[in-house]
Structures are given as structure tokens and as C-alpha cells.
Coordinates of C-alpha atoms in Angstrom, one line a residue:
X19 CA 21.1 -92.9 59.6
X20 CA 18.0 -90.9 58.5
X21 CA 15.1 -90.2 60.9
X22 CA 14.3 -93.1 63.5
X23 CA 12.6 -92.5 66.2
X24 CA 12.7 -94.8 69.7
X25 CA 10.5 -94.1 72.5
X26 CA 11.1 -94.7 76.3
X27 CA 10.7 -98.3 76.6
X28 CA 8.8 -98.3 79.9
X29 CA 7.5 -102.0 80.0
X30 CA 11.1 -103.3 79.8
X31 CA 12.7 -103.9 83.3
X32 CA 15.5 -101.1 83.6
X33 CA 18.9 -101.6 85.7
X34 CA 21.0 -99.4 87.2
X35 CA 22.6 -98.3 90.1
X36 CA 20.8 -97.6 92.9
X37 CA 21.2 -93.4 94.0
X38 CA 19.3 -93.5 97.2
X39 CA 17.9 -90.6 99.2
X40 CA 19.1 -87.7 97.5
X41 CA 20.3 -85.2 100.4
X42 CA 23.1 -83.0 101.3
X43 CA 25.1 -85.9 102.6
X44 CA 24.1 -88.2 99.7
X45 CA 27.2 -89.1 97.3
X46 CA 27.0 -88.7 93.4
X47 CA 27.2 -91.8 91.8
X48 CA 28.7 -91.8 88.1
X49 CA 26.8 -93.4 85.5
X50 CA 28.8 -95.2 82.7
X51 CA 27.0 -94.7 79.2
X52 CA 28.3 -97.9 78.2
X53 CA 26.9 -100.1 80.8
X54 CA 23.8 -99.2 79.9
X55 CA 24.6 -99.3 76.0
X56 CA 25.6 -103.0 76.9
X57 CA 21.8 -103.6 78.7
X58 CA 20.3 -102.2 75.4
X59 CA 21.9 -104.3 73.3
X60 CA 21.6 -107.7 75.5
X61 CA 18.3 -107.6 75.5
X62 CA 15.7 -109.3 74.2
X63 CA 12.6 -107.6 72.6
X64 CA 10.0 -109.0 70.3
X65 CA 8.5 -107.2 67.0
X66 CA 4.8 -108.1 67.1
X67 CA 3.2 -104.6 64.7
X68 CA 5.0 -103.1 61.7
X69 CA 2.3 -100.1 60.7
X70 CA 2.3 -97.6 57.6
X71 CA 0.9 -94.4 57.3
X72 CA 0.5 -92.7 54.2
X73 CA -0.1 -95.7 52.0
X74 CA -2.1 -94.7 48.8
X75 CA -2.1 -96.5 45.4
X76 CA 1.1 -98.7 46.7
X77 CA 0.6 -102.5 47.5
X78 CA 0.8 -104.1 50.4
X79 CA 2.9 -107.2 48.6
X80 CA 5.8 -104.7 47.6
X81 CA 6.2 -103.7 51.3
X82 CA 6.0 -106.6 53.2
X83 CA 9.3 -107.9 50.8
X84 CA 10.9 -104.7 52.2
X85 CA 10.4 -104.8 55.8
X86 CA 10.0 -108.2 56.6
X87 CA 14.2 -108.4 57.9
X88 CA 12.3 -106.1 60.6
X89 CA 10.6 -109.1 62.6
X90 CA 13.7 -111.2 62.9
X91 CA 15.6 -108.7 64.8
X92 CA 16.1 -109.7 68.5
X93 CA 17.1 -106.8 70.5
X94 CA 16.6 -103.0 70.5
X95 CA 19.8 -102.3 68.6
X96 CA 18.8 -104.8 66.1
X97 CA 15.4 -103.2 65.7
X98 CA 16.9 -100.0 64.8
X99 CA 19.8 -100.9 62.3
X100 CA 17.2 -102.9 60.5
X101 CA 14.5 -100.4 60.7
X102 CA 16.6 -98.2 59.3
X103 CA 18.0 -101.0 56.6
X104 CA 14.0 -100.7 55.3
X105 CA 13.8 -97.2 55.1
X106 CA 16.5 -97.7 52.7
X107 CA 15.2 -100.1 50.9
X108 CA 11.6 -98.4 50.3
X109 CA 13.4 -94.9 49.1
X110 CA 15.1 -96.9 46.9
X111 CA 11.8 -98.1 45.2
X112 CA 11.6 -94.7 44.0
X113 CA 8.2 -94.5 45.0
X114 CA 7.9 -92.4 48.5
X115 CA 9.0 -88.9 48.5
X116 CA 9.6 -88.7 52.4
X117 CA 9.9 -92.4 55.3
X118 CA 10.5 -91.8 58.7
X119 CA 10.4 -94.7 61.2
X120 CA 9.1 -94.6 65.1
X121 CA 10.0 -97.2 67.3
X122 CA 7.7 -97.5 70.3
X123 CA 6.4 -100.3 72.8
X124 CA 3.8 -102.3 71.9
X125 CA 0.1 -101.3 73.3
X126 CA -3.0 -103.6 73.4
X127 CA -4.1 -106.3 75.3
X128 CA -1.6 -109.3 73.4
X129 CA 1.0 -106.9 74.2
X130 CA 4.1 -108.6 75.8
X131 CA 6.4 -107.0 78.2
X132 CA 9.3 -106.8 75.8
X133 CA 6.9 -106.3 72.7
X134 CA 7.5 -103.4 70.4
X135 CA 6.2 -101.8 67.5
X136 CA 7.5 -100.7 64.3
X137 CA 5.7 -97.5 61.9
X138 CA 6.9 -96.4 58.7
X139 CA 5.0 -93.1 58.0
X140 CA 5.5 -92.2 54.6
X141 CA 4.6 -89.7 51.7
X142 CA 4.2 -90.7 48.6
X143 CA 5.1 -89.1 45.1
X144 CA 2.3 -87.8 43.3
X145 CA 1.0 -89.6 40.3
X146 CA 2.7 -87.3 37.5
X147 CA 6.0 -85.6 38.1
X148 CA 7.3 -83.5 35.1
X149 CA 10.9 -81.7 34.9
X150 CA 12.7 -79.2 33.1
X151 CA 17.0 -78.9 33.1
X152 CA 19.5 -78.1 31.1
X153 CA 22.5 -80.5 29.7
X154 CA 26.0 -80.3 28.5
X155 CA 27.1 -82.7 25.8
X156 CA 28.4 -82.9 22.4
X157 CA 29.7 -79.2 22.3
X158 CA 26.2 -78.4 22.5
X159 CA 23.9 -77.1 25.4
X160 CA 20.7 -78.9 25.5
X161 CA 16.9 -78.2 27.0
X162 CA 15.5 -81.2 28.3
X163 CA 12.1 -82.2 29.3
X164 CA 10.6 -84.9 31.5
X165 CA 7.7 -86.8 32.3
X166 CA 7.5 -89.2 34.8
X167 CA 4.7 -91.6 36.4
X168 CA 6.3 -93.4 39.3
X169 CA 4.2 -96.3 41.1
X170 CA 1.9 -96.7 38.3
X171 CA 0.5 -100.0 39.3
X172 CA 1.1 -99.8 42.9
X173 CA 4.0 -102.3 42.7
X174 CA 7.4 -99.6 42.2
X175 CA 6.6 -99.6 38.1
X176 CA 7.3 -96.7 36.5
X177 CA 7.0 -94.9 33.0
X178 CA 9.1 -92.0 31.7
X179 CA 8.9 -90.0 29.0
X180 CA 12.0 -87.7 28.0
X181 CA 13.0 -85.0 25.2
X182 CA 16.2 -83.3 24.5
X183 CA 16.5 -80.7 22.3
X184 CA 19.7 -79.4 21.4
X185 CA 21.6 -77.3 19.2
X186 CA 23.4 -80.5 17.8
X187 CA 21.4 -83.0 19.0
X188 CA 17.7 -84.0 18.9
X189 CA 16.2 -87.1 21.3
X190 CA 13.2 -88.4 22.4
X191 CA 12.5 -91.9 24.3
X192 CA 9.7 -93.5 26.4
X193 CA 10.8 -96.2 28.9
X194 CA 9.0 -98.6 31.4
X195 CA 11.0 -99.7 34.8
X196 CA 9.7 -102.9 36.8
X197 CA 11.6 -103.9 39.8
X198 CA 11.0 -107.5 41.0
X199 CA 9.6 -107.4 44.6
X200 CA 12.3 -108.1 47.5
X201 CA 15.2 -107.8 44.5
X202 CA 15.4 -104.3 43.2
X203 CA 18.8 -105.6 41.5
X204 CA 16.8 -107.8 39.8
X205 CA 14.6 -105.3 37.8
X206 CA 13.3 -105.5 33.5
X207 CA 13.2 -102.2 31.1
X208 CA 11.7 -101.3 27.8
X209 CA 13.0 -98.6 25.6
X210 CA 11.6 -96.5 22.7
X211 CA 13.3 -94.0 21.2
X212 CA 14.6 -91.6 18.7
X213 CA 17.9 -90.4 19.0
X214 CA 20.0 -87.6 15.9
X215 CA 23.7 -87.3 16.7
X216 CA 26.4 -85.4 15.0
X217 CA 29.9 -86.7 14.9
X218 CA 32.1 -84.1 13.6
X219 CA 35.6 -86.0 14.0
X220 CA 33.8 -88.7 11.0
X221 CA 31.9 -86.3 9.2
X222 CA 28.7 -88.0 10.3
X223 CA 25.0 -87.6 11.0
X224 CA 23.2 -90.7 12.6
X225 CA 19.6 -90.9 13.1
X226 CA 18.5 -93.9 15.2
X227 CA 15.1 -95.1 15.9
X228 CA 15.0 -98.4 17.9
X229 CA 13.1 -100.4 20.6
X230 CA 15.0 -102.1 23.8
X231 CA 14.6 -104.5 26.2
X232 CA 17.2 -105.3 29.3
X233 CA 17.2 -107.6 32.2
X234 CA 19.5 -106.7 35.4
X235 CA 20.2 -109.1 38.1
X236 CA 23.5 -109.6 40.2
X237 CA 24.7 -112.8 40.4
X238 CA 27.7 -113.3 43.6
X239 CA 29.8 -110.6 43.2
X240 CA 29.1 -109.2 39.8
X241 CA 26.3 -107.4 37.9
X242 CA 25.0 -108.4 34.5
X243 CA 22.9 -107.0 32.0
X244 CA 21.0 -109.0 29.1
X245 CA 19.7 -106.6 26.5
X246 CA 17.9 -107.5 22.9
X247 CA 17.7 -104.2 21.0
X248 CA 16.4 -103.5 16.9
X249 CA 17.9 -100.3 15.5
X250 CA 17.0 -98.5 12.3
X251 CA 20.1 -96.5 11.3
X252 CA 20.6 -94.0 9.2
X253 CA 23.3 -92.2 7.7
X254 CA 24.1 -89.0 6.5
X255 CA 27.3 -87.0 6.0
X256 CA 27.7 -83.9 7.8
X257 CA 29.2 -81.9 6.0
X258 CA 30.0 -81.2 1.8
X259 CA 33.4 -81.8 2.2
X260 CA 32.6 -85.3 3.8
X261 CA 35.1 -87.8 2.2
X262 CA 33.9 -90.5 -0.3
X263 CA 34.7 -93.0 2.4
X264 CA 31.9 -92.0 4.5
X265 CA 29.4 -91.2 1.9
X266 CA 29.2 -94.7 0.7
X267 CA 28.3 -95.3 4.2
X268 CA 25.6 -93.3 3.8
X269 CA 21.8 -94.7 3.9
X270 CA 19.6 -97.1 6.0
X271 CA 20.2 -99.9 8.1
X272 CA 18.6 -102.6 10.2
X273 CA 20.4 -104.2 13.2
X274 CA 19.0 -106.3 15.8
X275 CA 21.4 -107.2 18.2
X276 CA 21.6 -109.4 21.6
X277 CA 24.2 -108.3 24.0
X278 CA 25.4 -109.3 27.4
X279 CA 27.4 -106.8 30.3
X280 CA 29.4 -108.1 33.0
X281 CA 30.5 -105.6 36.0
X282 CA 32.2 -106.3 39.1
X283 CA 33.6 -102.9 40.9
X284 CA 35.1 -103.4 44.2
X285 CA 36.3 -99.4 44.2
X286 CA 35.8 -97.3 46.7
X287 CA 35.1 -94.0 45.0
X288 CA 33.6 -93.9 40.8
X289 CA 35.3 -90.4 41.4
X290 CA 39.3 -90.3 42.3
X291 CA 39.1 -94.2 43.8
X292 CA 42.5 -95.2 46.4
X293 CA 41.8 -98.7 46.3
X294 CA 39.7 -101.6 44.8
X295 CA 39.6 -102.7 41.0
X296 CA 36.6 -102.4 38.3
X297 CA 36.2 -105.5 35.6
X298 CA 33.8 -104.5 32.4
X299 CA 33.2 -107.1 29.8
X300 CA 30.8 -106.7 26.6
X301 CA 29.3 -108.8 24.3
X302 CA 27.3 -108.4 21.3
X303 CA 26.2 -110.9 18.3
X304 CA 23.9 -109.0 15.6
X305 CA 22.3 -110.7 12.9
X306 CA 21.3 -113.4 14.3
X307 CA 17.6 -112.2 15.3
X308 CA 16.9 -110.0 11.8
X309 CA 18.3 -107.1 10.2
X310 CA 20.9 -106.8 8.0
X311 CA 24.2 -106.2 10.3
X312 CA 26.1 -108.9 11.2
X313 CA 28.9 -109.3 13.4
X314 CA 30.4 -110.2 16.7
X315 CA 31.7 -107.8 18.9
X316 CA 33.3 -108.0 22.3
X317 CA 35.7 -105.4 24.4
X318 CA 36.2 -105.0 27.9
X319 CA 37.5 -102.1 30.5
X320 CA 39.7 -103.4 33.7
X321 CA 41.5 -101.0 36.0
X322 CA 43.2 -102.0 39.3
X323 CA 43.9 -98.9 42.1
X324 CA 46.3 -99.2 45.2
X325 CA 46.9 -97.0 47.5
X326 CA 51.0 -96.2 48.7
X327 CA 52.8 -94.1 50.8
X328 CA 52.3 -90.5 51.6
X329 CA 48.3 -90.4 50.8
X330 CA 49.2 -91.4 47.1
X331 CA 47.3 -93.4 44.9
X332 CA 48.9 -95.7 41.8
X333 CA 46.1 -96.4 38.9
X334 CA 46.3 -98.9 36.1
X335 CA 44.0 -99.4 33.7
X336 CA 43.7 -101.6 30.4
X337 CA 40.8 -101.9 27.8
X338 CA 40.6 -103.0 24.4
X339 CA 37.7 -104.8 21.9
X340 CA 37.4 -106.6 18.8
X341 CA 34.8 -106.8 15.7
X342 CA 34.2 -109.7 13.6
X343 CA 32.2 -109.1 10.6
X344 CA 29.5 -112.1 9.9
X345 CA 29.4 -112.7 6.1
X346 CA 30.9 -111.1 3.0
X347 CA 29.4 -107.5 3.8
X348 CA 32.1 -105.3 5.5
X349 CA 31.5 -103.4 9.0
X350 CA 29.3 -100.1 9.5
X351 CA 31.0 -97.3 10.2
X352 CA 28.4 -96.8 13.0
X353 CA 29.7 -100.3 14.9
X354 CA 33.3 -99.6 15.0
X355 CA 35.9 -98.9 17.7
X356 CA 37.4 -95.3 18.0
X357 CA 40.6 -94.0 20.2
X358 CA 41.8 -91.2 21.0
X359 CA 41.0 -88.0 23.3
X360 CA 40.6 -87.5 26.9
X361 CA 39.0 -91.0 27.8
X362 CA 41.6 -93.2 26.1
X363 CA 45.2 -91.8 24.7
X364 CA 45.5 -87.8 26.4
X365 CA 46.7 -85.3 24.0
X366 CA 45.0 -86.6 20.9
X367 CA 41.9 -84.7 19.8
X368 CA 38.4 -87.1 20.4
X369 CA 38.8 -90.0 18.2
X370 CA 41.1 -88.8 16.1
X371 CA 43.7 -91.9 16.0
X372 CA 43.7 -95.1 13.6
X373 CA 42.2 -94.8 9.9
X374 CA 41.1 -92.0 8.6
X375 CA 40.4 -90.6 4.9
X376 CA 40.4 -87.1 3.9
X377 CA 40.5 -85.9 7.5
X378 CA 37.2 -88.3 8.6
X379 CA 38.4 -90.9 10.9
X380 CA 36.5 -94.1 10.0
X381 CA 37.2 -96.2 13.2
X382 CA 38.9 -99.6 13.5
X383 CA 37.8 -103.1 13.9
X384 CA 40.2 -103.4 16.8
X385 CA 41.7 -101.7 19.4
X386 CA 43.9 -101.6 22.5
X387 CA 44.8 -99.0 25.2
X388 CA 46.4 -98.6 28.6
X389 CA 47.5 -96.2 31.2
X390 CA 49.3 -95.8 34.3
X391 CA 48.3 -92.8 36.6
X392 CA 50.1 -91.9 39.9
X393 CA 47.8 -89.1 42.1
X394 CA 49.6 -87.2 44.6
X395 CA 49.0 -84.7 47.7
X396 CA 49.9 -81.1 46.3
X397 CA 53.5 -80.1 47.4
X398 CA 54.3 -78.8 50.9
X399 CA 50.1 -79.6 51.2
X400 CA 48.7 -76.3 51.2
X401 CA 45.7 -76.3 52.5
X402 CA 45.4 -79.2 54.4
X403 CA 42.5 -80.4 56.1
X404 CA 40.4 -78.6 54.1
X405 CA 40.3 -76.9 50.8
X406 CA 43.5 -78.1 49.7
X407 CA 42.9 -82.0 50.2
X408 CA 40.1 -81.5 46.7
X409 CA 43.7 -81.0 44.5
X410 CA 45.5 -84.0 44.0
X411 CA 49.1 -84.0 41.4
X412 CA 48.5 -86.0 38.4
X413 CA 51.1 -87.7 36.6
X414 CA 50.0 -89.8 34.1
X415 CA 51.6 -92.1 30.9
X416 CA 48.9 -93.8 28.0
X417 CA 49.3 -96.1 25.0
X418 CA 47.1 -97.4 22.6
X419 CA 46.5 -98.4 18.9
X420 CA 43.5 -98.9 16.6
X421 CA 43.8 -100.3 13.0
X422 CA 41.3 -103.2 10.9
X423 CA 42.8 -106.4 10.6
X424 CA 42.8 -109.3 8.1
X425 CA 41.5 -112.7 9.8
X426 CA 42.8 -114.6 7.8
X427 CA 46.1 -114.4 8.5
X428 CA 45.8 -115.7 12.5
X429 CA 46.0 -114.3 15.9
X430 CA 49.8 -114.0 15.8
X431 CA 49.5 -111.2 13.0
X432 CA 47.2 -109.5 14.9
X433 CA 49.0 -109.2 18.0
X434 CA 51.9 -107.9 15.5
X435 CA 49.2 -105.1 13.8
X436 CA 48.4 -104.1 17.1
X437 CA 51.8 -103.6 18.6
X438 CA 53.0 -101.2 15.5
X439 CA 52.4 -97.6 15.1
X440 CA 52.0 -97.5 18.6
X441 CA 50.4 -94.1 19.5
X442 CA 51.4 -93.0 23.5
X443 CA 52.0 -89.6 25.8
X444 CA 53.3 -88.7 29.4
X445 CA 52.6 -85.4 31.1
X446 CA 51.5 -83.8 34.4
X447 CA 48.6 -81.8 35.5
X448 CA 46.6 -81.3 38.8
X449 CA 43.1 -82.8 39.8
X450 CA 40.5 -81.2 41.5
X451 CA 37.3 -83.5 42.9
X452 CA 34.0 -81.7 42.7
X453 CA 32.4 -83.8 45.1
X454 CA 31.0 -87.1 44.4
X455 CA 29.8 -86.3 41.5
X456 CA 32.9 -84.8 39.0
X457 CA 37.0 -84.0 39.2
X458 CA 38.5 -81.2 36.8
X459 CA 41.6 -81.8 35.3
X460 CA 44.1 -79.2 33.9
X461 CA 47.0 -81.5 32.6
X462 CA 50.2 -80.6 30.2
X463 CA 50.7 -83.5 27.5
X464 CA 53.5 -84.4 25.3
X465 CA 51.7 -86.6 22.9
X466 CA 54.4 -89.1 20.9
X467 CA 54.7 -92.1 18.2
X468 CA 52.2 -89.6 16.0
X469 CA 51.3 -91.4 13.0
X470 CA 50.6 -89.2 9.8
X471 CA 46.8 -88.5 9.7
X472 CA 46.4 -88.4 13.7
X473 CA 44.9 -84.8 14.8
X474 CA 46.6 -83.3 18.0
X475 CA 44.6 -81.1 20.8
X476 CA 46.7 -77.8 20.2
X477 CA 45.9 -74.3 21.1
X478 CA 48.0 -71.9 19.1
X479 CA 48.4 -69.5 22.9
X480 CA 49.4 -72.4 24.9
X481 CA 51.2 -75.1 22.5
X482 CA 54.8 -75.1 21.6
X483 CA 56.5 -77.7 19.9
X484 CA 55.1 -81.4 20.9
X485 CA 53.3 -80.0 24.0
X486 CA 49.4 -79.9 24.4
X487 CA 47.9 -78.2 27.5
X488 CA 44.2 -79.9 27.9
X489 CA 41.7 -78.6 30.6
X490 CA 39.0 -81.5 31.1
X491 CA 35.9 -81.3 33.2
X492 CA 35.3 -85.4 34.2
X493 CA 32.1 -85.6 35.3
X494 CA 31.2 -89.5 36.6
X495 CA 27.8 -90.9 35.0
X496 CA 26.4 -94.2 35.9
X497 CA 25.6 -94.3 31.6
X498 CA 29.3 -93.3 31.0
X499 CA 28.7 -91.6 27.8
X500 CA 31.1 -89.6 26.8
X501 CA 30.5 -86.0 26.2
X502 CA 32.4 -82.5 24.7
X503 CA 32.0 -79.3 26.1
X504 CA 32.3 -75.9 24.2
X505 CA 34.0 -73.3 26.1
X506 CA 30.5 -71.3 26.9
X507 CA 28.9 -74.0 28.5
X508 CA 31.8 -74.5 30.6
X509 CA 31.3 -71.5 31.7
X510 CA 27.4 -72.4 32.2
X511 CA 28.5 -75.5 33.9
X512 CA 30.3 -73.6 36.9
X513 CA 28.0 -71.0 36.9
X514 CA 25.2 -73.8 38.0
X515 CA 28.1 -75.4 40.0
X516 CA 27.7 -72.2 42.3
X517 CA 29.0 -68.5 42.9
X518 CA 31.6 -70.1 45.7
X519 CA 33.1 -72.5 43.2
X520 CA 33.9 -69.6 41.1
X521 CA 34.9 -67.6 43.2
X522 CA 37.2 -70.7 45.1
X523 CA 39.5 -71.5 41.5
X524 CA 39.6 -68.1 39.6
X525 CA 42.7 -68.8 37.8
X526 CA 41.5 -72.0 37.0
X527 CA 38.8 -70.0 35.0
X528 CA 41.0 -67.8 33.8
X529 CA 42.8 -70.8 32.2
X530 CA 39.8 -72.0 30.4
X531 CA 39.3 -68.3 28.8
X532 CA 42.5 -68.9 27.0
X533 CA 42.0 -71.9 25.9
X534 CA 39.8 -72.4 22.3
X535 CA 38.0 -75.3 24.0
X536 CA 37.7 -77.7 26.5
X537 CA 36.7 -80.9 26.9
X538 CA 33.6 -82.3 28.8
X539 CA 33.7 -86.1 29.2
X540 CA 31.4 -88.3 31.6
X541 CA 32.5 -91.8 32.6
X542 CA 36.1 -92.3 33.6

């Protein structure tokens, strides 16, 4: 519950049972805790003080939206869940580096007999905060510095400023955060950045330089997320070899783009969840506000999880999207959909499904996938009721497809594109959950309905015939990006994990040494 401390409350009239004369005769009387549990919580006390200590540069406004719940309370209980419901809500602001509440009876001459008072003393961050970590992503480890001014007005604003330097990619980006006071859902942002990818699976170097603006606010049970965003792209092939395809892609670009994000996740866990469902949908018109990309795109994420007999957990899951090009000029290969790899269809390599020329996968103006995932207790549970309740079975079946379509033939030949050449694999593996903040999973695939041109995950010392063993670290981002990890930093990755991770799954390490690679991925 954090610290809360609640004095003796000596003004308030105290019953109990009555001892008497305490001699060699006299006869112990048992107290019952809950009795007195049940006076506590009967009776009425009055807030008349909320103080703060510690204050600095923060405004007074900002606080009074977050304590305020404090004065309605009507008994001691009450004072304490929501005293403790503001502490909460003022670490949340991202502004105080330490809160602790004391809960004491009122003093002064307006002080009434069941009068209490309420301080918050808190610490608050200093002006500039810098930091220095490493990364994993894109087969690449990265160096990454930060700057941050939190509270810069004295109202929970704050300004960051971050660069990542890698061996693969290259970012920079300065951002402003403004919470609205009382709301924090409710909160705006503004984005400047500079961001150079590499996309191996494409052939393709990216460099984008944009500006951003997004509104949050939560609306019922959902979360949504208006964004207007300009972009100037460009392209560059990666490589000599790059196909024809994606040099003619090459060059500069303009978008400016308005897009909308609709969440509602009633899961219990982002992790290994046993029950609730999540419900993602996009949109995003550019064009419309300047630039030279047009088009309409839309795609949405829904997965439902229920929990069955035996601690085992059944997982569904369906996304899929569209693009609509605005206008005579075709799609970028920068805007479209991609499939394949350990996010979507297992036992494919990363984006390595749908149309493709001279070994660079181009994308796809529409897509579908699914899977169905069944997570079981180990056998005989080993380990139970401690170490051995992290490992779960995994046994798992996905299906997609990804191909451009012609619309102007209808929606009924669409459906028809998308149902052929259906790509799809089943296998096994076991899960292990780092936490509440990653899993690790070492599956066995059998990828099937491979289409010529569609690149398999293979490793000459494992695979035989149609099978593909994958080892995938699934680390759960609130960003969900997707990243790759190189063998090395996998290695780097456990070695920040800790010394009694490693030492806890040796032959799962082992495992990874014979594989070429493994994959990193962050959001699913």
C-alpha cells in the first residue's frame, strides 16, 4: 500500500471491554481484533488540513486535483484507502521522486473531536535528469542517451530529449508531455525527430525526419489516440544487389497523415494473460493535409483468452488491415503491410511472406492472420509452487496471407485473394515468463502451404526436413515495436537479466549457442 502512516487517535472516544483491577485473581479477558476493526471503520471522522512538505517549483492547482477525493472520506478506513489512492496518483505525475503520507488528529483551536489531518511529504525530482543504457533491437545493440526536464512549468510538463546510436540504427527526437490536471489519461504530446532504419528482409534504408502531435483521452471503457503527424521520407537501397523493384522506390517523400487508435484491454496480464480480451483498431488517411502520399489505411489486432481446466489457458487471436491508394500514384513501399516471423505466422523468417522480387519482399496492400494457442502446466509439474510454475507448454497453430489486390473487381474477389495460397504452421515449444516484463520461448515449428519465394527460419544443426526450431525472447513494450536480436546480444540481454537467471536455465543457453540466431521481438 506504500508508506501511510496513522497516529493514535486520542481525541476519538475508544470502546472496549472493561479489564478491571488487574490482580492475581483478575480474569484475562480476550480481545477480538475485529471488533475493534468494526469501531474503526463505523466511525465518523472529519478531514479539516491536507499539508505538503517538500513543495518546490510544483503548483498548488496540480495538487489540489489530486488529493481533493481526500476530504470526502468519512471514516478512518476511508481516509487511508484514499490517502493512499493520492499518493498514487501524484507518483504517477512523474514529478516527485519519493510521497509518504501521515495521518494524524487534528491540532489547533478549530480542531473537532473527530477532526483529522492529512500530510503528503514529498521529494521532488531535480530540475535536469540525464541517463545512459543500452538497447537491443534490430540485430543491433544500441547506446542510448537521455535528457530529461520533468515539472518544467510546475504543472507535471515535461521535455525529453533522446539519442540512440547504433550499429544499424541512428535516432534522435525531442518531445514535450502535458497532462491535463485531475485527468492524467487525458494528456497532449509533440514530437521531433530523426529516425535511419535498416530493413534487411526489403533491401531497404529509410531515413525519416518528421514532427508529431497526439491527444490521449479514455472515453468509457476504451482508450483512444488522435495523432496528426508530417514525415519526410527517404529511400535508399541497402544493398548493390537490391532488386529493381525497390530501387525505383528509392528517393524523397512527403506524407502528412491524421490517424486515430482505439484500445480496449480487459486482460489480466500484457505478459502470458489467463483471461480477458484486447480490441486494437487503426486508422489512418494521408493526403489529405499536404504531401504527396495518399491513401487510406486501416487494420486492427483482437485476441480473446479463457482460462480451462487444470491451470490451462486457450488463446485466440485475429488481425488483419487494408490499404487504399488515393489517386493514380501506386503505394510506398514504406506504407505497406508485412507477415511473417515470430509476431504473426511462426516458422517464417521476419516478413518474409507475400510478394517479393529478387529475394526483397515488397509488402502487400492487404493482409490477414490468426492463431490459436493452448498454454499448459509442464508435465507431472515439476517444480511446483515455485520455480517450475514460470514454464508453461505451448502448443500453438497460425494462418495468414498477404498479397495486393485489384479494387475494382469487388469485395467478393478479395475475400477469394485472401483465402488462396494460404500460408500456416503448428508446433510445440515451452514458455518461460521473466517477470512482468518478458516470456522466452523455445518452440519446434512445422511451417506448411509454403509458397515459392517465402524464406523459412532454418538452422542447418537443428532443421530436418519441414521442421524449424525458433528460440524467441518476447519482451512486452507498451510501444510494441517489434525488434530482432543477434545471438551476442542475447547473450548481453541475460547477462543484464542477472547471474541467477543464468545460472537457473543453463541448457536453455546452451540452446541458443547452437542456434545461428535468435529472435528478439517486443509487443505480443
Amino acid at each position: 500500500m506504500g508508506t501511510v502512516h496513522a497516529r493514535s487517535l486520542e481525541p476519538l472516544p475508544m470502546a472496549g471491554p472493561d479489564f478491571g483491577a488487574l490482580g492475581e485473581e483478575a480474569e484475562l479477558v480476550e480481545v477480538e481484533p475485529e471488533s475493534k476493526q468494526e469501531i474503526l471503520e463505523n466511525k465518523d471522522v472529519v478531514v479539516q488540513h491536507v499539508h505538503f512538505e517538500g513543495l518546490g517549483r510544483t503548483k498548488d492547482d496540480i495538487i489540489m486535483y489530486e488529493i481533493c477525493d481526500v476530504f470526502k472520506a468519512k471514516n478512518l478506513i476511508d481516509v487511508m484507502r484514499k490517502s493512499h489512492e493520492a499518493r498514487e496518483k501524484l507518483l504517477r505525475l512523474g514529478i516527485f521522486r519519493q510521497v509518504d503520507v501521515l495521518i494524524d488528529t487534528c491540532q489547533g483551536d478549530d480542531a473537532l473531536p473527530n477532526g483529522l489531518d492529512v500530510t503528503f511529504e514529498v521529494t521532488e525530482l531535480r530540475r535536469l535528469t540525464g541517463s545512459y543504457n543500452t538497447m537491443v533491437g534490430n540485430n543491433e545493440g544500441s547506446m542510448v542517451l537521455g535528457l530529461k526536464f520533468p515539472n518544467l512549468l510546475g504543472r507535471a510538463e515535461k521535455v525529453t530529449f533522446q539519442f540512440s546510436y547504433g550499429t544499424k540504427e541512428t535516432s534522435y527526437g525531442l518531445s514535450f508531455f502535458k497532462p491535463r490536471p485531475g485527468n492524467f489519461e487525458k494528456n497532449f504530446s509533440a514530437n521531433v525527430y530523426k529516425v535511419t532504419g535498416q530493413f534487411p528482409w526489403s533491401s531497404l534504408r529509410e531515413t525519416d525526419r518528421g514532427i508529431s502531435t497526439e491527444y490521449n483521452f479514455p472515453i468509457w471503457k476504451t482508450n483512444h489516440t488522435v495523432k496528426w503527424e508530417v514525415v519526410w521520407r527517404e529511400l535508399g537501397c541497402l544493398a548493390r544487389t537490391a532488386s529493381f523493384s525497390v530501387r525505383e522506390e528509392s528517393g524523397h517523400s512527403l506524407k502528412s497523415s491524421l490517424s486515430h487508435a482505439m484500445v480496449i484491454d480487459s486482460r489480466n496480464s500484457t505478459i502470458l494473460p489467463k483471461r480477458g480480451a484486447l480490441l486494437k483498431i487503426n486508422q489512418e488517411l494521408a493526403g489529405y493535409t499536404g504531401g504527396d502520399v495518399s491513401f487510406l489505411k486501416e487494420d486492427f489486432e483482437f485476441q480473446l483468452n479463457k482460462k480451462l481446466l487444470w491451470d490451462s489457458v486457450v488463446s485466440a487471436s485475429l488481425w488483419g488491415g487494408m490499404l487504399v491508394p488515393i489517386g493514380d500514384k501506386p503505394s510506398s513501399i514504406a506504407d505497406r503491410f508485412y507477415l511473417g516471423g515470430p509476431t504473426s505466422v511462426r516458422g517464417f523468417s521476419m516478413y518474409s511472406i507475400g510478394p517479393q522480387s529478387e529475394g526483397d519482399y515488397l509488402g502487400g496492400e492487404a493482409y490477414w492472420a490468426g492463431g490459436l494457442h493452448l498454454y499448459t502446466p509442464l508435465p507431472f509439474r515439476p517444480g511446483r509452487g515455485g520455480f517450475g510454475d514460470l514454464f508453461r507448454t505451448h502448443f500453438f497453430l497460425n494462418a495468414g496471407n498477404l498479397c495486393n489486390l485489384n479494387y475494382g473487381d469487388g469485395p467478393r474477389a478479395h475475400l477469394q485473394r485472401l483465402a488462396e495460397c494460404i500460408r500456416w504452421s503448428y508446433g510445440l515449444g515451452i514458455v518461460l515468463r521473466l517477470g512482468n516484463i518478458a516470456r522466452l520461448e523455445l518452440n519446434y515449428c512445422f511451417p506448411m502451404g509454403v509458397q515459392p519465394g517465402d524464406r523459412l527460419v532454418c538452422y542447418t544443426s537443428f532443421c530436418r526436413g519441414s521442421c524449424t526450431p525458433d528460440l524467441w525472447v518476447c519482451l512486452v513494450h507498451t510501444n510494441r515495436d517489434i525488434l530482432l536480436l543477434s545471438q551476442p546480444v542475447l547473450f548481453t540481454l541475460v547477462a543484464q537479466l542477472g547471474e541467477d537467471f543464468a545460472l537457473q536455465v543453463p541448457q536453455l543457453l546452451i540452446c541458443a549457442n547452437s542456434c545461428a540466431a535468435a529472435s528478439f521481438l517486443v509487443g505480443k
